[in-house]
PDB file of C-alpha atoms in Angstrom:
ATOM      1  CA  MET Z   1      51.976 -44.873 -73.379  1.00 43.00           C
ATOM      2  CA  SER Z   2      48.694 -45.608 -71.705  1.00 46.00           C
ATOM      3  CA  GLY Z   3      48.460 -46.232 -67.967  1.00 50.00           C
ATOM      4  CA  GLU Z   4      49.041 -49.610 -66.458  1.00 47.00           C
ATOM      5  CA  ALA Z   5      46.377 -52.228 -67.057  1.00 46.00           C
ATOM      6  CA  PRO Z   6      44.299 -53.167 -63.999  1.00 51.00           C
ATOM      7  CA  VAL Z   7      45.473 -56.201 -62.109  1.00 48.00           C
ATOM      8  CA  ALA Z   8      43.534 -59.334 -63.027  1.00 52.00           C
ATOM      9  CA  VAL Z   9      42.483 -61.193 -59.897  1.00 51.00           C
ATOM     10  CA  PRO Z  10      42.630 -64.992 -60.251  1.00 49.00           C
ATOM     11  CA  SER Z  11      39.406 -66.903 -59.737  1.00 51.00           C
ATOM     12  CA  ALA Z  12      38.666 -68.676 -56.471  1.00 51.00           C
ATOM     13  CA  GLN Z  13      39.048 -71.998 -58.294  1.00 50.00           C
ATOM     14  CA  ALA Z  14      42.511 -71.079 -59.534  1.00 45.00           C
ATOM     15  CA  VAL Z  15      43.914 -70.358 -56.081  1.00 54.00           C
ATOM     16  CA  THR Z  16      43.828 -73.054 -53.442  1.00 58.00           C
ATOM     17  CA  GLY Z  17      45.140 -73.116 -49.921  1.00 61.00           C
ATOM     18  CA  SER Z  18      45.348 -75.782 -47.274  1.00 79.00           C
ATOM     19  CA  ILE Z  19      44.810 -76.091 -43.551  1.00 84.00           C
ATOM     20  CA  GLU Z  20      48.538 -76.733 -43.171  1.00 85.00           C
ATOM     21  CA  LEU Z  21      49.280 -73.417 -44.875  1.00 87.00           C
ATOM     22  CA  PHE Z  22      46.688 -71.672 -42.698  1.00 88.00           C
ATOM     23  CA  GLU Z  23      48.083 -73.098 -39.469  1.00 86.00           C
ATOM     24  CA  SER Z  24      51.762 -72.614 -40.306  1.00 85.00           C
ATOM     25  CA  GLY Z  25      51.586 -69.081 -41.702  1.00 83.00           C
ATOM     26  CA  PHE Z  26      54.349 -70.049 -44.149  1.00 86.00           C
ATOM     27  CA  MET Z  27      55.126 -67.169 -46.560  1.00 87.00           C
ATOM     28  CA  ALA Z  28      52.334 -65.088 -44.994  1.00 89.00           C
ATOM     29  CA  ASP Z  29      52.119 -61.481 -46.175  1.00 89.00           C
ATOM     30  CA  CYS Z  30      49.202 -60.062 -44.169  1.00 93.00           C
ATOM     31  CA  THR Z  31      47.546 -60.189 -40.769  1.00 94.00           C
ATOM     32  CA  VAL Z  32      43.897 -60.497 -39.777  1.00 96.00           C
ATOM     33  CA  LYS Z  33      43.034 -59.512 -36.200  1.00 95.00           C
ATOM     34  CA  CYS Z  34      39.924 -59.991 -34.105  1.00 95.00           C
ATOM     35  CA  GLY Z  35      39.876 -59.353 -30.375  1.00 92.00           C
ATOM     36  CA  ASP Z  36      43.033 -60.827 -28.904  1.00 93.00           C
ATOM     37  CA  HIS Z  37      43.466 -63.213 -31.856  1.00 94.00           C
ATOM     38  CA  ALA Z  38      45.761 -62.623 -34.830  1.00 95.00           C
ATOM     39  CA  TRP Z  39      46.287 -64.792 -37.916  1.00 95.00           C
ATOM     40  CA  ARG Z  40      49.234 -64.531 -40.315  1.00 94.00           C
ATOM     41  CA  LEU Z  41      47.704 -65.217 -43.710  1.00 93.00           C
ATOM     42  CA  HIS Z  42      48.084 -64.786 -47.471  1.00 92.00           C
ATOM     43  CA  LYS Z  43      46.562 -61.935 -49.455  1.00 90.00           C
ATOM     44  CA  ILE Z  44      46.148 -63.895 -52.670  1.00 90.00           C
ATOM     45  CA  ILE Z  45      44.061 -66.557 -50.927  1.00 92.00           C
ATOM     46  CA  LEU Z  46      41.926 -64.098 -48.956  1.00 93.00           C
ATOM     47  CA  CYS Z  47      41.321 -61.829 -51.944  1.00 91.00           C
ATOM     48  CA  THR Z  48      40.129 -64.635 -54.205  1.00 90.00           C
ATOM     49  CA  GLN Z  49      37.640 -65.962 -51.650  1.00 91.00           C
ATOM     50  CA  SER Z  50      36.225 -62.746 -50.167  1.00 93.00           C
ATOM     51  CA  GLU Z  51      35.153 -59.476 -51.780  1.00 92.00           C
ATOM     52  CA  PHE Z  52      35.679 -57.769 -48.418  1.00 93.00           C
ATOM     53  CA  PHE Z  53      39.332 -58.786 -48.206  1.00 94.00           C
ATOM     54  CA  ARG Z  54      39.839 -57.956 -51.877  1.00 92.00           C
ATOM     55  CA  ALA Z  55      38.631 -54.402 -51.311  1.00 91.00           C
ATOM     56  CA  ALA Z  56      40.661 -54.034 -48.119  1.00 91.00           C
ATOM     57  CA  PHE Z  57      43.975 -55.287 -49.470  1.00 90.00           C
ATOM     58  CA  MET Z  58      43.726 -54.030 -53.066  1.00 87.00           C
ATOM     59  CA  GLY Z  59      42.054 -50.673 -52.490  1.00 81.00           C
ATOM     60  CA  ASN Z  60      43.449 -47.316 -51.466  1.00 82.00           C
ATOM     61  CA  PHE Z  61      43.027 -47.996 -47.764  1.00 80.00           C
ATOM     62  CA  ALA Z  62      45.300 -48.021 -44.748  1.00 81.00           C
ATOM     63  CA  GLU Z  63      44.763 -51.789 -44.526  1.00 78.00           C
ATOM     64  CA  ALA Z  64      46.351 -52.239 -47.932  1.00 78.00           C
ATOM     65  CA  GLN Z  65      49.416 -50.241 -46.914  1.00 83.00           C
ATOM     66  CA  ALA Z  66      49.812 -51.928 -43.542  1.00 86.00           C
ATOM     67  CA  GLY Z  67      48.853 -55.402 -44.733  1.00 87.00           C
ATOM     68  CA  GLU Z  68      46.566 -55.712 -41.719  1.00 91.00           C
ATOM     69  CA  VAL Z  69      42.793 -55.947 -41.289  1.00 93.00           C
ATOM     70  CA  VAL Z  70      41.045 -55.664 -37.923  1.00 94.00           C
ATOM     71  CA  LEU Z  71      37.567 -57.192 -37.658  1.00 94.00           C
ATOM     72  CA  GLU Z  72      35.645 -55.278 -35.023  1.00 92.00           C
ATOM     73  CA  GLU Z  73      32.664 -56.578 -33.052  1.00 91.00           C
ATOM     74  CA  GLN Z  74      33.094 -60.158 -34.252  1.00 94.00           C
ATOM     75  CA  ASP Z  75      33.524 -63.417 -32.343  1.00 95.00           C
ATOM     76  CA  PRO Z  76      37.135 -64.634 -32.814  1.00 95.00           C
ATOM     77  CA  ASP Z  77      36.011 -68.276 -32.844  1.00 94.00           C
ATOM     78  CA  ILE Z  78      33.513 -67.596 -35.638  1.00 95.00           C
ATOM     79  CA  VAL Z  79      36.173 -65.627 -37.545  1.00 96.00           C
ATOM     80  CA  GLU Z  80      38.501 -68.615 -37.327  1.00 94.00           C
ATOM     81  CA  PHE Z  81      35.775 -70.897 -38.712  1.00 94.00           C
ATOM     82  CA  ALA Z  82      35.413 -68.550 -41.711  1.00 95.00           C
ATOM     83  CA  LEU Z  83      39.176 -68.320 -42.263  1.00 95.00           C
ATOM     84  CA  ARG Z  84      39.524 -72.095 -42.103  1.00 94.00           C
ATOM     85  CA  PHE Z  85      36.806 -72.362 -44.741  1.00 94.00           C
ATOM     86  CA  ILE Z  86      38.709 -69.946 -46.975  1.00 93.00           C
ATOM     87  CA  TYR Z  87      41.753 -72.213 -46.890  1.00 92.00           C
ATOM     88  CA  SER Z  88      40.025 -75.607 -46.938  1.00 89.00           C
ATOM     89  CA  LYS Z  89      36.783 -74.835 -48.848  1.00 88.00           C
ATOM     90  CA  SER Z  90      35.143 -77.154 -46.334  1.00 87.00           C
ATOM     91  CA  LEU Z  91      33.160 -77.039 -43.093  1.00 89.00           C
ATOM     92  CA  SER Z  92      34.765 -80.244 -41.838  1.00 85.00           C
ATOM     93  CA  HIS Z  93      36.234 -78.353 -38.868  1.00 84.00           C
ATOM     94  CA  ILE Z  94      32.719 -77.882 -37.448  1.00 84.00           C
ATOM     95  CA  SER Z  95      31.230 -81.171 -38.692  1.00 78.00           C
ATOM     96  CA  GLY Z  96      30.473 -82.282 -35.132  1.00 78.00           C
ATOM     97  CA  VAL Z  97      27.612 -79.803 -34.739  1.00 77.00           C
ATOM     98  CA  PHE Z  98      25.753 -81.419 -37.656  1.00 76.00           C
ATOM     99  CA  THR Z  99      25.723 -84.945 -36.192  1.00 72.00           C
ATOM    100  CA  PRO Z 100      24.005 -84.914 -32.786  1.00 62.00           C
ATOM    101  CA  GLU Z 101      22.550 -88.152 -31.467  1.00 61.00           C
ATOM    102  CA  ALA Z 102      18.790 -88.629 -31.804  1.00 51.00           C
ATOM    103  CA  LYS Z 103      18.345 -88.411 -28.038  1.00 55.00           C
ATOM    104  CA  ASP Z 104      19.760 -84.876 -28.231  1.00 62.00           C
ATOM    105  CA  TYR Z 105      16.647 -83.836 -30.123  1.00 60.00           C
ATOM    106  CA  ASP Z 106      16.735 -80.381 -28.559  1.00 65.00           C
ATOM    107  CA  SER Z 107      20.322 -79.649 -29.600  1.00 76.00           C
ATOM    108  CA  LEU Z 108      20.678 -76.330 -31.395  1.00 85.00           C
ATOM    109  CA  ASP Z 109      24.465 -76.434 -31.698  1.00 86.00           C
ATOM    110  CA  ALA Z 110      24.300 -76.394 -35.498  1.00 89.00           C
ATOM    111  CA  PHE Z 111      22.209 -73.221 -35.572  1.00 91.00           C
ATOM    112  CA  GLU Z 112      24.147 -71.526 -32.771  1.00 92.00           C
ATOM    113  CA  VAL Z 113      27.310 -71.892 -34.855  1.00 92.00           C
ATOM    114  CA  CYS Z 114      25.825 -71.382 -38.311  1.00 93.00           C
ATOM    115  CA  VAL Z 115      23.728 -68.250 -37.738  1.00 94.00           C
ATOM    116  CA  PRO Z 116      26.666 -66.027 -36.655  1.00 95.00           C
ATOM    117  CA  LEU Z 117      28.903 -67.739 -39.221  1.00 95.00           C
ATOM    118  CA  TYR Z 118      26.380 -66.976 -41.967  1.00 94.00           C
ATOM    119  CA  ALA Z 119      26.194 -63.356 -40.779  1.00 94.00           C
ATOM    120  CA  LEU Z 120      29.986 -63.092 -40.922  1.00 95.00           C
ATOM    121  CA  ALA Z 121      30.019 -64.697 -44.376  1.00 94.00           C
ATOM    122  CA  GLN Z 122      27.619 -62.004 -45.566  1.00 93.00           C
ATOM    123  CA  PHE Z 123      29.835 -59.303 -44.045  1.00 94.00           C
ATOM    124  CA  LEU Z 124      32.941 -60.762 -45.714  1.00 94.00           C
ATOM    125  CA  GLN Z 125      30.971 -61.277 -48.953  1.00 93.00           C
ATOM    126  CA  MET Z 126      31.743 -64.987 -49.092  1.00 92.00           C
ATOM    127  CA  ASP Z 127      28.891 -66.442 -51.147  1.00 90.00           C
ATOM    128  CA  ALA Z 128      30.467 -69.904 -51.200  1.00 90.00           C
ATOM    129  CA  LEU Z 129      30.408 -70.073 -47.405  1.00 92.00           C
ATOM    130  CA  CYS Z 130      26.773 -68.920 -47.258  1.00 91.00           C
ATOM    131  CA  GLU Z 131      25.866 -71.644 -49.724  1.00 89.00           C
ATOM    132  CA  ASP Z 132      27.774 -74.337 -47.854  1.00 90.00           C
ATOM    133  CA  ILE Z 133      26.187 -73.406 -44.521  1.00 92.00           C
ATOM    134  CA  ALA Z 134      22.667 -73.598 -45.944  1.00 88.00           C
ATOM    135  CA  THR Z 135      23.421 -76.927 -47.645  1.00 87.00           C
ATOM    136  CA  HIS Z 136      24.816 -78.449 -44.446  1.00 87.00           C
ATOM    137  CA  LEU Z 137      21.798 -77.260 -42.460  1.00 88.00           C
ATOM    138  CA  LEU Z 138      19.436 -78.817 -45.009  1.00 84.00           C
ATOM    139  CA  ARG Z 139      21.186 -82.176 -44.680  1.00 82.00           C
ATOM    140  CA  PHE Z 140      21.241 -81.776 -40.896  1.00 83.00           C
ATOM    141  CA  ASN Z 141      17.499 -81.144 -40.826  1.00 83.00           C
ATOM    142  CA  GLN Z 142      16.732 -84.143 -43.033  1.00 78.00           C
ATOM    143  CA  SER Z 143      19.007 -86.711 -41.410  1.00 74.00           C
ATOM    144  CA  GLY Z 144      18.169 -85.494 -37.915  1.00 73.00           C
ATOM    145  CA  ALA Z 145      14.439 -85.823 -38.569  1.00 72.00           C
ATOM    146  CA  HIS Z 146      14.849 -89.409 -39.787  1.00 69.00           C
ATOM    147  CA  ALA Z 147      16.784 -90.488 -36.714  1.00 70.00           C
ATOM    148  CA  LEU Z 148      14.531 -88.539 -34.380  1.00 71.00           C
ATOM    149  CA  GLN Z 149      11.316 -90.062 -35.719  1.00 68.00           C
ATOM    150  CA  ARG Z 150      12.597 -93.593 -35.211  1.00 67.00           C
ATOM    151  CA  TRP Z 151      13.826 -92.767 -31.685  1.00 66.00           C
ATOM    152  CA  TRP Z 152      10.667 -90.818 -30.872  1.00 63.00           C
ATOM    153  CA  ARG Z 153       8.417 -93.802 -31.585  1.00 63.00           C
ATOM    154  CA  SER Z 154      10.399 -96.084 -29.301  1.00 62.00           C
ATOM    155  CA  GLU Z 155       8.981 -96.882 -25.887  1.00 52.00           C
ATOM    156  CA  GLY Z 156       9.106 -94.105 -23.346  1.00 54.00           C
ATOM    157  CA  HIS Z 157       9.882 -91.162 -25.634  1.00 54.00           C
ATOM    158  CA  SER Z 158       6.595 -90.223 -27.281  1.00 55.00           C
ATOM    159  CA  GLU Z 159       5.564 -87.923 -24.433  1.00 57.00           C
ATOM    160  CA  ARG Z 160       8.678 -85.747 -24.545  1.00 61.00           C
ATOM    161  CA  VAL Z 161       8.071 -82.064 -25.190  1.00 65.00           C
ATOM    162  CA  LEU Z 162      10.263 -79.101 -26.031  1.00 75.00           C
ATOM    163  CA  SER Z 163      11.540 -77.300 -22.963  1.00 81.00           C
ATOM    164  CA  PRO Z 164      10.901 -73.562 -22.479  1.00 85.00           C
ATOM    165  CA  GLU Z 165      14.678 -73.051 -22.668  1.00 88.00           C
ATOM    166  CA  PHE Z 166      14.798 -74.718 -26.088  1.00 86.00           C
ATOM    167  CA  GLN Z 167      11.874 -72.671 -27.355  1.00 88.00           C
ATOM    168  CA  ALA Z 168      13.483 -69.406 -26.241  1.00 90.00           C
ATOM    169  CA  ARG Z 169      16.858 -70.295 -27.798  1.00 91.00           C
ATOM    170  CA  PHE Z 170      15.268 -71.387 -31.074  1.00 91.00           C
ATOM    171  CA  ALA Z 171      13.166 -68.220 -31.269  1.00 92.00           C
ATOM    172  CA  ASN Z 172      16.181 -65.988 -30.579  1.00 93.00           C
ATOM    173  CA  LEU Z 173      18.224 -67.737 -33.265  1.00 93.00           C
ATOM    174  CA  ALA Z 174      15.348 -67.472 -35.743  1.00 93.00           C
ATOM    175  CA  ARG Z 175      15.025 -63.760 -34.994  1.00 93.00           C
ATOM    176  CA  ALA Z 176      18.756 -63.307 -35.635  1.00 93.00           C
ATOM    177  CA  ALA Z 177      18.547 -65.219 -38.921  1.00 92.00           C
ATOM    178  CA  TYR Z 178      15.517 -63.269 -40.138  1.00 91.00           C
ATOM    179  CA  SER Z 179      17.208 -59.974 -39.262  1.00 90.00           C
ATOM    180  CA  LEU Z 180      20.024 -60.681 -41.727  1.00 88.00           C
ATOM    181  CA  PRO Z 181      19.754 -58.830 -45.047  1.00 83.00           C
ATOM    182  CA  GLN Z 182      18.512 -60.835 -47.994  1.00 74.00           C
ATOM    183  CA  VAL Z 183      21.282 -59.849 -50.396  1.00 63.00           C
ATOM    184  CA  GLY Z 184      23.561 -61.599 -52.856  1.00 57.00           C
ATOM    185  CA  PRO Z 185      22.952 -64.611 -55.101  1.00 53.00           C
ATOM    186  CA  ASN Z 186      21.467 -66.650 -52.221  1.00 50.00           C
ATOM    187  CA  ALA Z 187      18.787 -64.106 -51.314  1.00 52.00           C
ATOM    188  CA  THR Z 188      15.903 -65.750 -53.172  1.00 50.00           C
ATOM    189  CA  ARG Z 189      17.017 -69.359 -53.031  1.00 52.00           C
ATOM    190  CA  GLU Z 190      14.868 -71.847 -51.171  1.00 50.00           C
ATOM    191  CA  TRP Z 191      17.797 -73.167 -49.125  1.00 55.00           C
ATOM    192  CA  SER Z 192      18.839 -69.881 -47.555  1.00 79.00           C
ATOM    193  CA  ILE Z 193      19.514 -69.568 -43.823  1.00 87.00           C
ATOM    194  CA  ARG Z 194      15.899 -68.524 -43.282  1.00 88.00           C
ATOM    195  CA  THR Z 195      14.598 -71.645 -44.974  1.00 87.00           C
ATOM    196  CA  SER Z 196      16.754 -73.762 -42.659  1.00 88.00           C
ATOM    197  CA  PHE Z 197      14.562 -72.709 -39.725  1.00 90.00           C
ATOM    198  CA  LEU Z 198      11.395 -73.465 -41.685  1.00 87.00           C
ATOM    199  CA  ASP Z 199      12.759 -76.905 -42.589  1.00 85.00           C
ATOM    200  CA  TYR Z 200      13.648 -77.601 -38.965  1.00 86.00           C
ATOM    201  CA  ILE Z 201      10.041 -77.017 -37.902  1.00 85.00           C
ATOM    202  CA  ILE Z 202       8.466 -78.897 -40.812  1.00 81.00           C
ATOM    203  CA  PHE Z 203      10.672 -81.969 -40.482  1.00 79.00           C
ATOM    204  CA  ARG Z 204       9.948 -82.071 -36.726  1.00 79.00           C
ATOM    205  CA  ARG Z 205       6.296 -81.090 -36.895  1.00 76.00           C
ATOM    206  CA  PHE Z 206       5.271 -84.288 -35.071  1.00 70.00           C
ATOM    207  CA  LEU Z 207       7.168 -82.832 -32.099  1.00 74.00           C
ATOM    208  CA  VAL Z 208       6.508 -79.092 -32.269  1.00 76.00           C
ATOM    209  CA  LEU Z 209       2.759 -79.468 -32.853  1.00 72.00           C
ATOM    210  CA  ARG Z 210       2.445 -80.962 -29.387  1.00 72.00           C
ATOM    211  CA  ASP Z 211       3.022 -77.594 -27.739  1.00 75.00           C
ATOM    212  CA  PRO Z 212       1.088 -74.504 -28.910  1.00 76.00           C
ATOM    213  CA  SER Z 213       3.318 -72.278 -26.776  1.00 83.00           C
ATOM    214  CA  PHE Z 214       6.138 -72.962 -29.248  1.00 85.00           C
ATOM    215  CA  PHE Z 215       4.262 -71.000 -31.906  1.00 84.00           C
ATOM    216  CA  ASP Z 216       3.392 -68.244 -29.451  1.00 86.00           C
ATOM    217  CA  ILE Z 217       7.063 -67.482 -28.843  1.00 89.00           C
ATOM    218  CA  ILE Z 218       7.932 -67.851 -32.545  1.00 89.00           C
ATOM    219  CA  GLY Z 219       5.166 -65.378 -33.373  1.00 87.00           C
ATOM    220  CA  ALA Z 220       6.554 -62.907 -30.847  1.00 89.00           C
ATOM    221  CA  GLU Z 221      10.230 -63.208 -31.799  1.00 90.00           C
ATOM    222  CA  ALA Z 222      10.167 -64.154 -35.501  1.00 89.00           C
ATOM    223  CA  PRO Z 223       6.717 -63.420 -36.979  1.00 89.00           C
ATOM    224  CA  SER Z 224       7.982 -63.816 -40.545  1.00 88.00           C
ATOM    225  CA  LEU Z 225       8.976 -67.405 -39.780  1.00 88.00           C
ATOM    226  CA  LEU Z 226       5.558 -68.127 -38.270  1.00 84.00           C
ATOM    227  CA  SER Z 227       3.930 -66.753 -41.427  1.00 83.00           C
ATOM    228  CA  ARG Z 228       5.988 -69.104 -43.583  1.00 83.00           C
ATOM    229  CA  VAL Z 229       5.062 -72.062 -41.380  1.00 81.00           C
ATOM    230  CA  THR Z 230       1.334 -71.354 -41.537  1.00 76.00           C
ATOM    231  CA  LEU Z 231       1.515 -70.944 -45.313  1.00 74.00           C
ATOM    232  CA  SER Z 232       3.287 -74.268 -45.757  1.00 70.00           C
ATOM    233  CA  ILE Z 233       0.978 -76.823 -47.351  1.00 51.00           C
ATOM    234  CA  ASP Z 234       3.152 -79.735 -46.239  1.00 56.00           C
ATOM    235  CA  PHE Z 235       3.143 -78.741 -42.585  1.00 55.00           C
ATOM    236  CA  TYR Z 236      -0.487 -79.372 -41.722  1.00 53.00           C
ATOM    237  CA  GLY Z 237      -1.207 -81.789 -44.574  1.00 49.00           C
ATOM    238  CA  ALA Z 238       1.293 -84.424 -43.466  1.00 46.00           C
ATOM    239  CA  ALA Z 239       1.742 -84.579 -39.717  1.00 46.00           C
ATOM    240  CA  PRO Z 240       2.031 -88.371 -39.363  1.00 43.00           C
ATOM    241  CA  TYR Z 241       2.281 -88.596 -35.592  1.00 40.00           C
ATOM    242  CA  LEU Z 242      -0.263 -85.958 -34.551  1.00 38.00           C
ATOM    243  CA  VAL Z 243      -3.215 -87.091 -36.624  1.00 35.00           C
ATOM    244  CA  SER Z 244      -4.432 -90.475 -37.780  1.00 34.00           C
ATOM    245  CA  ARG Z 245      -1.477 -91.481 -39.871  1.00 39.00           C
ATOM    246  CA  ARG Z 246      -2.351 -92.596 -43.370  1.00 41.00           C
ATOM    247  CA  ASP Z 247      -0.941 -96.040 -44.048  1.00 48.00           C
ATOM    248  CA  ARG Z 248      -1.127 -95.569 -47.797  1.00 51.00           C
ATOM    249  CA  CYS Z 249       0.247 -93.137 -50.328  1.00 54.00           C
ATOM    250  CA  LEU Z 250      -2.352 -90.437 -50.909  1.00 51.00           C
ATOM    251  CA  LYS Z 251      -2.257 -91.072 -54.643  1.00 55.00           C
ATOM    252  CA  CYS Z 252      -1.520 -94.717 -55.468  1.00 58.00           C
ATOM    253  CA  ARG Z 253      -2.709 -96.129 -52.115  1.00 55.00           C
ATOM    254  CA  LYS Z 254       0.395 -98.294 -51.726  1.00 58.00           C
ATOM    255  CA  ASN Z 255       2.132 -98.479 -48.369  1.00 55.00           C
ATOM    256  CA  PRO Z 256       5.301 -96.361 -48.719  1.00 50.00           C
ATOM    257  CA  LEU Z 257       6.762 -97.555 -45.422  1.00 49.00           C
ATOM    258  CA  PHE Z 258       7.367-101.118 -46.650  1.00 48.00           C
ATOM    259  CA  ARG Z 259       9.404-102.349 -49.566  1.00 48.00           C
ATOM    260  CA  GLU Z 260       8.205-105.122 -51.854  1.00 51.00           C
ATOM    261  CA  ASP Z 261      10.311-107.660 -49.930  1.00 50.00           C
ATOM    262  CA  GLY Z 262       8.398-106.790 -46.758  1.00 47.00           C
ATOM    263  CA  GLU Z 263      11.256-104.982 -45.007  1.00 46.00           C
ATOM    264  CA  VAL Z 264      10.531-101.691 -43.275  1.00 43.00           C
ATOM    265  CA  ASN Z 265      11.535 -98.624 -45.282  1.00 46.00           C
ATOM    266  CA  TYR Z 266      12.156 -96.115 -42.493  1.00 42.00           C
ATOM    267  CA  GLY Z 267      10.683 -92.823 -43.594  1.00 43.00           C
ATOM    268  CA  THR Z 268      12.254 -91.540 -46.777  1.00 43.00           C
ATOM    269  CA  ASN Z 269      12.695 -87.814 -47.246  1.00 40.00           C
ATOM    270  CA  PHE Z 270       9.603 -87.682 -49.353  1.00 41.00           C
ATOM    271  CA  TRP Z 271       7.344 -89.565 -46.974  1.00 43.00           C
ATOM    272  CA  ILE Z 272       8.349 -87.180 -44.210  1.00 42.00           C
ATOM    273  CA  SER Z 273       7.478 -84.238 -46.431  1.00 45.00           C
ATOM    274  CA  VAL Z 274       4.222 -85.035 -48.221  1.00 48.00           C
ATOM    275  CA  ASN Z 275       2.927 -88.550 -47.503  1.00 49.00           C
ATOM    276  CA  LYS Z 276       3.528 -89.671 -51.069  1.00 49.00           C
ATOM    277  CA  CYS Z 277       5.651 -92.592 -52.160  1.00 50.00           C
ATOM    278  CA  TYR Z 278       8.578 -92.278 -54.539  1.00 45.00           C
ATOM    279  CA  ASP Z 279       6.508 -93.397 -57.533  1.00 49.00           C
ATOM    280  CA  CYS Z 280       3.998 -90.593 -57.000  1.00 51.00           C
ATOM    281  CA  ARG Z 281       6.219 -87.742 -55.874  1.00 46.00           C
ATOM    282  CA  TYR Z 282       6.584 -84.544 -57.834  1.00 41.00           C
ATOM    283  CA  LEU Z 283       9.893 -84.354 -59.679  1.00 33.00           C
TER     284      LEU Z 283
END
């Protein structure tokens, strides 16, 4: 007789967990430790969502025999965010960082959570989590820019500038993001973690262009990001609040900020990006 056939691992779609199962530890058969935290979890769920856990629990390693994995040099809170994603396939447990009020225009909570979480997702080889983080940051950048532009134009806010503390934090986070390896299926995609920082600057260019020192610190800490900004056609070609704002679409000459019924159409995604109305945008 031939040797035993290799074990077929179910797909991630075939195995689902739940937050209740994660929190209760019911029928748990393994332990994940980080710092002084320990989680009683389920091998079949971990192995279908993470190549790292699959190798640890199914390979010829001490972790497989002991049913225990220790994550060294990681933040336990960030590890819990990743584990909750494995069970829920959702980032709803950190949704609050993606919805700051417009007046909190200098909030970097989303990036301060997502950069280390993205790094951990790469370490655990969780492509789905990397993709979800980048998608949430894209939506955060777009929706935040819309709200911020309306608030920024209101009386008393147009002279606000970015604080030195904000600039230093943003530059440090950008440096951390650009130091991550560009590996896996998301490496060349336009909505990677690196692109999230580029989007943040482009969507808020009416704010960041007010202070040249912002680009000085970006150039010092994350020169690759500065290069991408300066190469962006949209960035300097459509800065509506720093130059004489064009009241017409660059192509059809219609006013994209007003609908046919005369109501104000507050800055669509496309107007923010390229000063072209929806009829003239590139598809």
